[in-house]
């Protein structure tokens, strides 16, 4: 499990960093000048190998779980506050990107901002417009921890915990279900299945879990037999949770290596770092650390910090 934890985290962070310099660039622009390797500056004027809020919030979740050896919603939110307000869990001690829904939820929790706070599970935004990818992008540490408890037979209790972790920032049912689908596919990968099998089995379980959920219809394309064969121009790569999940899974199904996966995800354009990170975390689990390009790994900023948090997280398994 230690290898899979590190492969997940590095797969996630490398893909995140690959996408940071070109975030918000259109697909049309990237088709003319595609990303082919790790590069710097660009959108946020950050050095090559700089990871974003996606990795920071993932690290914040990992650190809380490993320190307490359990999932504690208030403590995870406290770590999110330390990230946003003090720059903890970042490459250089400074936050350069944060989604609006995540920011609002953290402000709902933070005593430093308002002098009072809501309870952790009341902080997330619940309106339909608050369905960005900010909970999907940080859910994998919880999946690993719950897999330790439940194994591949994820129960309703495990899925409910996934939903509640989404609710810390994104409490609309659509975001919760997106995290659930992604988690069920990740569980199949952790149990040793290949990408195609994991996708099919995870979706089968999701269909059973959410059979009576009207919101599941928003993910209906995932359940179509020809999803993998959809042309690229029908795959959207915005920060909307449905688009991000579709794009990440489509890239996984249509590539045969970690490198090709990360580049395909980034070059879809728009929310490049998060689409790539969401795909890259699963690809890391499947392909392993040894298949992530070594020069990309070496370029990662503050790599020792990532390694330390990964090691602490491994200790609870």
mmCIF file of C-alpha atoms in Angstrom:
data_model
loop_
_atom_site.group_PDB
_atom_site.id
_atom_site.type_symbol
_atom_site.label_atom_id
_atom_site.label_comp_id
_atom_site.label_asym_id
_atom_site.label_seq_id
_atom_site.Cartn_x
_atom_site.Cartn_y
_atom_site.Cartn_z
ATOM 1 C CA UNK A 1 0.000 0.000 0.000
ATOM 2 C CA UNK A 2 2.911 2.360 0.649
ATOM 3 C CA UNK A 3 3.850 2.243 -3.030
ATOM 4 C CA UNK A 4 0.301 2.983 -4.114
ATOM 5 C CA UNK A 5 0.023 5.923 -1.715
ATOM 6 C CA UNK A 6 3.188 7.514 -3.058
ATOM 7 C CA UNK A 7 2.289 6.695 -6.646
ATOM 8 C CA UNK A 8 -1.109 8.332 -6.152
ATOM 9 C CA UNK A 9 0.310 11.474 -4.561
ATOM 10 C CA UNK A 10 3.125 11.953 -7.061
ATOM 11 C CA UNK A 11 0.859 11.045 -9.955
ATOM 12 C CA UNK A 12 -1.566 13.669 -8.725
ATOM 13 C CA UNK A 13 0.986 16.416 -7.965
ATOM 14 C CA UNK A 14 3.008 15.975 -11.162
ATOM 15 C CA UNK A 15 -0.097 16.221 -13.334
ATOM 16 C CA UNK A 16 -1.273 19.216 -11.317
ATOM 17 C CA UNK A 17 2.078 20.978 -11.821
ATOM 18 C CA UNK A 18 2.066 20.119 -15.513
ATOM 19 C CA UNK A 19 -1.231 21.937 -15.907
ATOM 20 C CA UNK A 20 -0.615 25.011 -13.726
ATOM 21 C CA UNK A 21 1.220 27.139 -16.330
ATOM 22 C CA UNK A 22 -1.532 26.753 -18.926
ATOM 23 C CA UNK A 23 -4.663 26.874 -16.773
ATOM 24 C CA UNK A 24 -7.531 28.659 -18.549
ATOM 25 C CA UNK A 25 -5.894 28.363 -21.969
ATOM 26 C CA UNK A 26 -8.294 27.131 -24.607
ATOM 27 C CA UNK A 27 -8.026 23.792 -26.354
ATOM 28 C CA UNK A 28 -7.598 25.614 -29.638
ATOM 29 C CA UNK A 29 -4.520 27.440 -28.359
ATOM 30 C CA UNK A 30 -3.023 24.266 -26.890
ATOM 31 C CA UNK A 31 -3.598 22.360 -30.118
ATOM 32 C CA UNK A 32 -1.369 24.902 -31.825
ATOM 33 C CA UNK A 33 1.227 24.887 -29.038
ATOM 34 C CA UNK A 34 0.710 21.749 -26.925
ATOM 35 C CA UNK A 35 2.334 21.049 -23.586
ATOM 36 C CA UNK A 36 4.960 18.331 -24.065
ATOM 37 C CA UNK A 37 6.951 18.589 -20.827
ATOM 38 C CA UNK A 38 7.101 20.344 -17.469
ATOM 39 C CA UNK A 39 7.304 24.098 -17.919
ATOM 40 C CA UNK A 40 7.145 27.178 -15.744
ATOM 41 C CA UNK A 41 5.558 30.603 -15.386
ATOM 42 C CA UNK A 42 2.542 31.117 -17.646
ATOM 43 C CA UNK A 43 -0.828 31.668 -15.964
ATOM 44 C CA UNK A 44 0.381 32.180 -12.389
ATOM 45 C CA UNK A 45 4.020 33.110 -13.084
ATOM 46 C CA UNK A 46 5.247 30.162 -10.987
ATOM 47 C CA UNK A 47 8.450 28.123 -11.472
ATOM 48 C CA UNK A 48 8.257 24.802 -13.271
ATOM 49 C CA UNK A 49 7.026 21.993 -11.047
ATOM 50 C CA UNK A 50 4.772 24.202 -8.919
ATOM 51 C CA UNK A 51 1.645 22.427 -7.734
ATOM 52 C CA UNK A 52 -1.599 24.211 -6.960
ATOM 53 C CA UNK A 53 -4.568 24.197 -4.598
ATOM 54 C CA UNK A 54 -5.491 20.717 -5.842
ATOM 55 C CA UNK A 55 -2.393 19.169 -4.277
ATOM 56 C CA UNK A 56 -2.439 21.538 -1.281
ATOM 57 C CA UNK A 57 -5.947 20.501 -0.232
ATOM 58 C CA UNK A 58 -5.075 16.848 -0.841
ATOM 59 C CA UNK A 59 -2.033 17.214 1.421
ATOM 60 C CA UNK A 60 -4.119 19.002 4.051
ATOM 61 C CA UNK A 61 -6.535 16.067 4.076
ATOM 62 C CA UNK A 62 -3.726 13.498 4.219
ATOM 63 C CA UNK A 63 -1.972 15.275 7.075
ATOM 64 C CA UNK A 64 -5.123 15.408 9.193
ATOM 65 C CA UNK A 65 -5.965 11.748 8.660
ATOM 66 C CA UNK A 66 -2.419 10.554 9.360
ATOM 67 C CA UNK A 67 -1.970 12.733 12.469
ATOM 68 C CA UNK A 68 -5.296 11.757 14.056
ATOM 69 C CA UNK A 69 -5.500 8.276 12.514
ATOM 70 C CA UNK A 70 -9.122 8.958 11.677
ATOM 71 C CA UNK A 71 -11.312 11.239 9.604
ATOM 72 C CA UNK A 72 -12.154 14.353 11.601
ATOM 73 C CA UNK A 73 -14.135 16.891 9.601
ATOM 74 C CA UNK A 74 -13.345 19.886 11.796
ATOM 75 C CA UNK A 75 -9.647 19.116 11.771
ATOM 76 C CA UNK A 76 -9.601 18.812 7.973
ATOM 77 C CA UNK A 77 -11.344 22.183 7.751
ATOM 78 C CA UNK A 78 -8.818 23.627 10.158
ATOM 79 C CA UNK A 79 -6.050 22.456 7.840
ATOM 80 C CA UNK A 80 -7.859 24.063 4.901
ATOM 81 C CA UNK A 81 -7.925 27.295 6.906
ATOM 82 C CA UNK A 82 -4.200 27.031 7.617
ATOM 83 C CA UNK A 83 -3.642 26.570 3.904
ATOM 84 C CA UNK A 84 -5.749 29.506 2.751
ATOM 85 C CA UNK A 85 -4.826 31.948 5.514
ATOM 86 C CA UNK A 86 -1.216 31.028 6.286
ATOM 87 C CA UNK A 87 0.065 29.251 3.181
ATOM 88 C CA UNK A 88 0.614 25.885 4.833
ATOM 89 C CA UNK A 89 0.610 22.846 2.500
ATOM 90 C CA UNK A 90 1.928 24.965 -0.392
ATOM 91 C CA UNK A 91 5.216 24.783 -2.328
ATOM 92 C CA UNK A 92 6.455 28.225 -1.219
ATOM 93 C CA UNK A 93 4.301 29.249 1.750
ATOM 94 C CA UNK A 94 1.889 31.267 -0.360
ATOM 95 C CA UNK A 95 -1.503 30.531 -1.944
ATOM 96 C CA UNK A 96 -1.808 31.628 -5.569
ATOM 97 C CA UNK A 97 -5.093 29.953 -6.491
ATOM 98 C CA UNK A 98 -8.323 29.027 -4.734
ATOM 99 C CA UNK A 99 -11.760 28.268 -6.131
ATOM 100 C CA UNK A 100 -14.618 30.508 -5.057
ATOM 101 C CA UNK A 101 -16.673 27.721 -3.488
ATOM 102 C CA UNK A 102 -13.726 26.414 -1.482
ATOM 103 C CA UNK A 103 -12.875 29.940 -0.356
ATOM 104 C CA UNK A 104 -16.443 30.637 0.773
ATOM 105 C CA UNK A 105 -16.686 27.336 2.657
ATOM 106 C CA UNK A 106 -13.375 27.890 4.435
ATOM 107 C CA UNK A 107 -14.444 31.417 5.361
ATOM 108 C CA UNK A 108 -17.634 29.918 6.797
ATOM 109 C CA UNK A 109 -15.455 27.817 9.080
ATOM 110 C CA UNK A 110 -12.682 30.259 9.879
ATOM 111 C CA UNK A 111 -12.789 32.158 13.158
ATOM 112 C CA UNK A 112 -10.038 34.460 11.897
ATOM 113 C CA UNK A 113 -12.255 35.895 9.203
ATOM 114 C CA UNK A 114 -15.563 36.413 11.006
ATOM 115 C CA UNK A 115 -14.749 35.790 14.649
ATOM 116 C CA UNK A 116 -17.211 32.874 14.699
ATOM 117 C CA UNK A 117 -17.653 29.790 12.592
ATOM 118 C CA UNK A 118 -20.118 27.186 11.402
ATOM 119 C CA UNK A 119 -19.631 23.522 12.174
ATOM 120 C CA UNK A 120 -17.543 21.728 9.548
ATOM 121 C CA UNK A 121 -20.418 19.902 7.850
ATOM 122 C CA UNK A 122 -22.437 23.121 7.568
ATOM 123 C CA UNK A 123 -19.711 25.049 5.756
ATOM 124 C CA UNK A 124 -20.059 23.711 2.230
ATOM 125 C CA UNK A 125 -22.169 25.535 -0.331
ATOM 126 C CA UNK A 126 -25.388 23.789 -1.312
ATOM 127 C CA UNK A 127 -26.714 25.702 -4.312
ATOM 128 C CA UNK A 128 -26.670 24.209 -7.804
ATOM 129 C CA UNK A 129 -24.148 26.758 -9.054
ATOM 130 C CA UNK A 130 -21.635 25.543 -6.446
ATOM 131 C CA UNK A 131 -20.756 22.354 -8.302
ATOM 132 C CA UNK A 132 -17.154 22.968 -9.185
ATOM 133 C CA UNK A 133 -14.484 20.282 -8.845
ATOM 134 C CA UNK A 134 -13.079 21.447 -5.497
ATOM 135 C CA UNK A 135 -14.155 18.384 -3.515
ATOM 136 C CA UNK A 136 -13.481 15.867 -6.283
ATOM 137 C CA UNK A 137 -9.881 17.018 -6.502
ATOM 138 C CA UNK A 138 -9.067 16.251 -2.844
ATOM 139 C CA UNK A 139 -11.022 13.065 -2.156
ATOM 140 C CA UNK A 140 -8.356 10.378 -2.775
ATOM 141 C CA UNK A 141 -6.748 10.395 0.710
ATOM 142 C CA UNK A 142 -10.152 9.597 2.195
ATOM 143 C CA UNK A 143 -10.607 6.776 -0.331
ATOM 144 C CA UNK A 144 -7.300 5.218 0.747
ATOM 145 C CA UNK A 145 -8.181 5.459 4.424
ATOM 146 C CA UNK A 146 -11.660 4.027 3.942
ATOM 147 C CA UNK A 147 -10.255 1.253 1.741
ATOM 148 C CA UNK A 148 -8.060 0.303 4.705
ATOM 149 C CA UNK A 149 -11.226 -0.161 6.771
ATOM 150 C CA UNK A 150 -13.699 -1.571 4.250
ATOM 151 C CA UNK A 151 -11.557 -3.067 1.498
ATOM 152 C CA UNK A 152 -13.088 -3.255 -1.966
ATOM 153 C CA UNK A 153 -16.530 -3.899 -0.508
ATOM 154 C CA UNK A 154 -17.231 -0.223 0.066
ATOM 155 C CA UNK A 155 -20.369 0.011 2.179
ATOM 156 C CA UNK A 156 -23.033 2.672 2.408
ATOM 157 C CA UNK A 157 -21.193 3.941 5.491
ATOM 158 C CA UNK A 158 -18.004 4.433 3.474
ATOM 159 C CA UNK A 159 -19.814 6.245 0.669
ATOM 160 C CA UNK A 160 -21.587 8.429 3.225
ATOM 161 C CA UNK A 161 -18.217 9.484 4.600
ATOM 162 C CA UNK A 162 -17.083 10.355 1.074
ATOM 163 C CA UNK A 163 -20.213 12.480 0.716
ATOM 164 C CA UNK A 164 -19.562 14.219 4.009
ATOM 165 C CA UNK A 165 -15.982 15.032 3.067
ATOM 166 C CA UNK A 166 -17.312 16.569 -0.133
ATOM 167 C CA UNK A 167 -19.779 18.568 1.962
ATOM 168 C CA UNK A 168 -16.970 20.377 3.745
ATOM 169 C CA UNK A 169 -16.795 22.629 0.694
ATOM 170 C CA UNK A 170 -19.228 21.262 -1.916
ATOM 171 C CA UNK A 171 -22.481 20.130 -0.349
ATOM 172 C CA UNK A 172 -24.745 19.894 -3.385
ATOM 173 C CA UNK A 173 -25.779 16.317 -4.096
ATOM 174 C CA UNK A 174 -24.263 16.456 -7.588
ATOM 175 C CA UNK A 175 -20.791 17.053 -6.183
ATOM 176 C CA UNK A 176 -21.264 14.323 -3.597
ATOM 177 C CA UNK A 177 -22.234 11.813 -6.276
ATOM 178 C CA UNK A 178 -19.272 12.832 -8.459
ATOM 179 C CA UNK A 179 -16.949 12.104 -5.539
ATOM 180 C CA UNK A 180 -18.747 8.805 -4.964
ATOM 181 C CA UNK A 181 -18.378 7.624 -8.567
ATOM 182 C CA UNK A 182 -14.708 8.581 -8.649
ATOM 183 C CA UNK A 183 -14.076 6.880 -5.302
ATOM 184 C CA UNK A 184 -15.705 3.631 -6.383
ATOM 185 C CA UNK A 185 -13.504 3.499 -9.483
ATOM 186 C CA UNK A 186 -10.436 4.245 -7.349
ATOM 187 C CA UNK A 187 -11.340 1.380 -5.003
ATOM 188 C CA UNK A 188 -11.366 -1.035 -7.936
ATOM 189 C CA UNK A 189 -7.893 0.168 -8.962
ATOM 190 C CA UNK A 190 -6.661 -0.293 -5.410
ATOM 191 C CA UNK A 191 -7.951 -3.868 -5.493
ATOM 192 C CA UNK A 192 -5.727 -4.587 -8.502
ATOM 193 C CA UNK A 193 -8.067 -4.364 -11.480
ATOM 194 C CA UNK A 194 -7.005 -2.721 -14.742
ATOM 195 C CA UNK A 195 -8.368 0.601 -15.975
ATOM 196 C CA UNK A 196 -11.174 -0.805 -18.109
ATOM 197 C CA UNK A 197 -12.314 -3.237 -15.415
ATOM 198 C CA UNK A 198 -12.120 -0.595 -12.697
ATOM 199 C CA UNK A 199 -14.173 1.834 -14.754
ATOM 200 C CA UNK A 200 -16.840 -0.764 -15.524
ATOM 201 C CA UNK A 201 -17.020 -2.239 -12.010
ATOM 202 C CA UNK A 202 -16.948 1.153 -10.303
ATOM 203 C CA UNK A 203 -19.783 2.404 -12.494
ATOM 204 C CA UNK A 204 -21.785 -0.754 -11.844
ATOM 205 C CA UNK A 205 -21.506 -0.173 -8.095
ATOM 206 C CA UNK A 206 -22.315 3.517 -8.509
ATOM 207 C CA UNK A 207 -25.439 2.682 -10.495
ATOM 208 C CA UNK A 208 -26.585 0.459 -7.640
ATOM 209 C CA UNK A 209 -25.717 2.982 -4.921
ATOM 210 C CA UNK A 210 -27.435 5.873 -6.677
ATOM 211 C CA UNK A 211 -30.283 4.038 -8.396
ATOM 212 C CA UNK A 212 -32.937 6.301 -6.867
ATOM 213 C CA UNK A 213 -30.959 9.539 -7.148
ATOM 214 C CA UNK A 214 -32.273 12.018 -9.758
ATOM 215 C CA UNK A 215 -28.874 13.756 -9.746
ATOM 216 C CA UNK A 216 -27.236 10.665 -11.234
ATOM 217 C CA UNK A 217 -28.654 11.640 -14.617
ATOM 218 C CA UNK A 218 -26.062 14.426 -14.791
ATOM 219 C CA UNK A 219 -23.420 11.702 -15.147
ATOM 220 C CA UNK A 220 -25.395 9.662 -17.685
ATOM 221 C CA UNK A 221 -22.717 9.853 -20.403
ATOM 222 C CA UNK A 222 -20.332 7.862 -18.208
ATOM 223 C CA UNK A 223 -22.764 4.950 -18.322
ATOM 224 C CA UNK A 224 -23.080 4.909 -22.104
ATOM 225 C CA UNK A 225 -21.367 1.940 -23.765
ATOM 226 C CA UNK A 226 -19.541 4.198 -26.198
ATOM 227 C CA UNK A 227 -18.267 6.717 -23.625
ATOM 228 C CA UNK A 228 -14.635 5.835 -24.321
ATOM 229 C CA UNK A 229 -15.191 6.399 -28.041
ATOM 230 C CA UNK A 230 -16.625 9.881 -27.738
ATOM 231 C CA UNK A 231 -14.639 12.293 -29.937
ATOM 232 C CA UNK A 232 -12.452 14.800 -28.147
ATOM 233 C CA UNK A 233 -14.611 17.710 -29.261
ATOM 234 C CA UNK A 234 -17.468 16.293 -27.198
ATOM 235 C CA UNK A 235 -15.363 16.200 -24.015
ATOM 236 C CA UNK A 236 -15.490 19.400 -21.979
ATOM 237 C CA UNK A 237 -12.718 20.227 -19.525
ATOM 238 C CA UNK A 238 -14.119 23.054 -17.435
ATOM 239 C CA UNK A 239 -14.099 23.277 -13.645
ATOM 240 C CA UNK A 240 -17.678 21.954 -13.454
ATOM 241 C CA UNK A 241 -17.537 18.695 -11.501
ATOM 242 C CA UNK A 242 -19.322 16.679 -14.203
ATOM 243 C CA UNK A 243 -16.998 17.957 -16.942
ATOM 244 C CA UNK A 244 -13.887 17.324 -14.850
ATOM 245 C CA UNK A 245 -14.885 13.767 -13.977
ATOM 246 C CA UNK A 246 -15.842 12.942 -17.561
ATOM 247 C CA UNK A 247 -12.639 14.430 -18.973
ATOM 248 C CA UNK A 248 -10.377 12.699 -16.448
ATOM 249 C CA UNK A 249 -11.954 9.281 -16.995
ATOM 250 C CA UNK A 250 -12.065 9.696 -20.774
ATOM 251 C CA UNK A 251 -8.332 10.460 -20.778
ATOM 252 C CA UNK A 252 -7.627 7.395 -18.632
ATOM 253 C CA UNK A 253 -9.559 5.137 -20.979
ATOM 254 C CA UNK A 254 -7.895 6.535 -24.090
ATOM 255 C CA UNK A 255 -4.216 6.415 -23.103
ATOM 256 C CA UNK A 256 -1.735 3.660 -22.325
ATOM 257 C CA UNK A 257 0.820 5.331 -20.043
ATOM 258 C CA UNK A 258 1.042 7.891 -17.282
ATOM 259 C CA UNK A 259 2.885 10.351 -19.526
ATOM 260 C CA UNK A 260 0.352 10.151 -22.341
ATOM 261 C CA UNK A 261 -2.500 10.439 -19.854
ATOM 262 C CA UNK A 262 -1.136 13.590 -18.211
ATOM 263 C CA UNK A 263 -0.366 15.289 -21.513
ATOM 264 C CA UNK A 264 -3.761 14.436 -22.995
ATOM 265 C CA UNK A 265 -5.540 15.800 -19.917
ATOM 266 C CA UNK A 266 -3.566 19.042 -19.832
ATOM 267 C CA UNK A 267 -3.934 19.669 -23.547
ATOM 268 C CA UNK A 268 -7.715 19.529 -23.308
ATOM 269 C CA UNK A 269 -7.391 23.080 -22.006
ATOM 270 C CA UNK A 270 -9.480 25.168 -19.563
ATOM 271 C CA UNK A 271 -9.128 23.690 -16.027
ATOM 272 C CA UNK A 272 -5.889 22.012 -16.997
ATOM 273 C CA UNK A 273 -4.375 21.435 -13.565
ATOM 274 C CA UNK A 274 -7.426 19.892 -11.935
ATOM 275 C CA UNK A 275 -8.502 17.684 -14.832
ATOM 276 C CA UNK A 276 -4.929 16.405 -15.055
ATOM 277 C CA UNK A 277 -4.604 15.934 -11.281
ATOM 278 C CA UNK A 278 -7.903 14.047 -10.959
ATOM 279 C CA UNK A 279 -6.807 11.756 -13.794
ATOM 280 C CA UNK A 280 -3.205 11.643 -12.604
ATOM 281 C CA UNK A 281 -4.048 10.373 -9.132
ATOM 282 C CA UNK A 282 -5.792 7.322 -10.579
ATOM 283 C CA UNK A 283 -3.082 6.861 -13.210
ATOM 284 C CA UNK A 284 -0.461 6.944 -10.461
ATOM 285 C CA UNK A 285 -2.219 4.098 -8.668
ATOM 286 C CA UNK A 286 -2.428 2.022 -11.839
ATOM 287 C CA UNK A 287 0.885 2.713 -13.593
ATOM 288 C CA UNK A 288 3.047 3.120 -10.493
ATOM 289 C CA UNK A 289 5.676 5.629 -9.502
ATOM 290 C CA UNK A 290 8.286 4.036 -11.754
ATOM 291 C CA UNK A 291 6.271 5.016 -14.832
ATOM 292 C CA UNK A 292 6.035 8.718 -14.027
ATOM 293 C CA UNK A 293 8.738 10.505 -16.087
ATOM 294 C CA UNK A 294 11.760 10.969 -13.840
ATOM 295 C CA UNK A 295 12.493 14.461 -15.133
ATOM 296 C CA UNK A 296 8.962 15.538 -14.220
ATOM 297 C CA UNK A 297 9.376 14.118 -10.725
ATOM 298 C CA UNK A 298 12.704 15.852 -10.290
ATOM 299 C CA UNK A 299 11.163 19.163 -11.292
ATOM 300 C CA UNK A 300 8.479 19.065 -8.574
ATOM 301 C CA UNK A 301 8.868 21.946 -6.142
ATOM 302 C CA UNK A 302 9.256 21.194 -2.418
ATOM 303 C CA UNK A 303 9.348 17.487 -3.146
ATOM 304 C CA UNK A 304 10.723 16.676 0.326
ATOM 305 C CA UNK A 305 7.545 18.117 1.857
ATOM 306 C CA UNK A 306 5.395 15.866 -0.328
ATOM 307 C CA UNK A 307 7.525 12.883 0.623
ATOM 308 C CA UNK A 308 7.246 13.616 4.361
ATOM 309 C CA UNK A 309 3.451 13.837 4.275
ATOM 310 C CA UNK A 310 3.257 10.680 2.189
ATOM 311 C CA UNK A 311 5.503 8.818 4.650
ATOM 312 C CA UNK A 312 3.344 9.883 7.616
ATOM 313 C CA UNK A 313 0.224 8.787 5.765
ATOM 314 C CA UNK A 314 1.807 5.413 4.975
ATOM 315 C CA UNK A 315 2.440 4.850 8.680
ATOM 316 C CA UNK A 316 -1.265 4.406 9.415
ATOM 317 C CA UNK A 317 -1.551 1.435 7.027
#
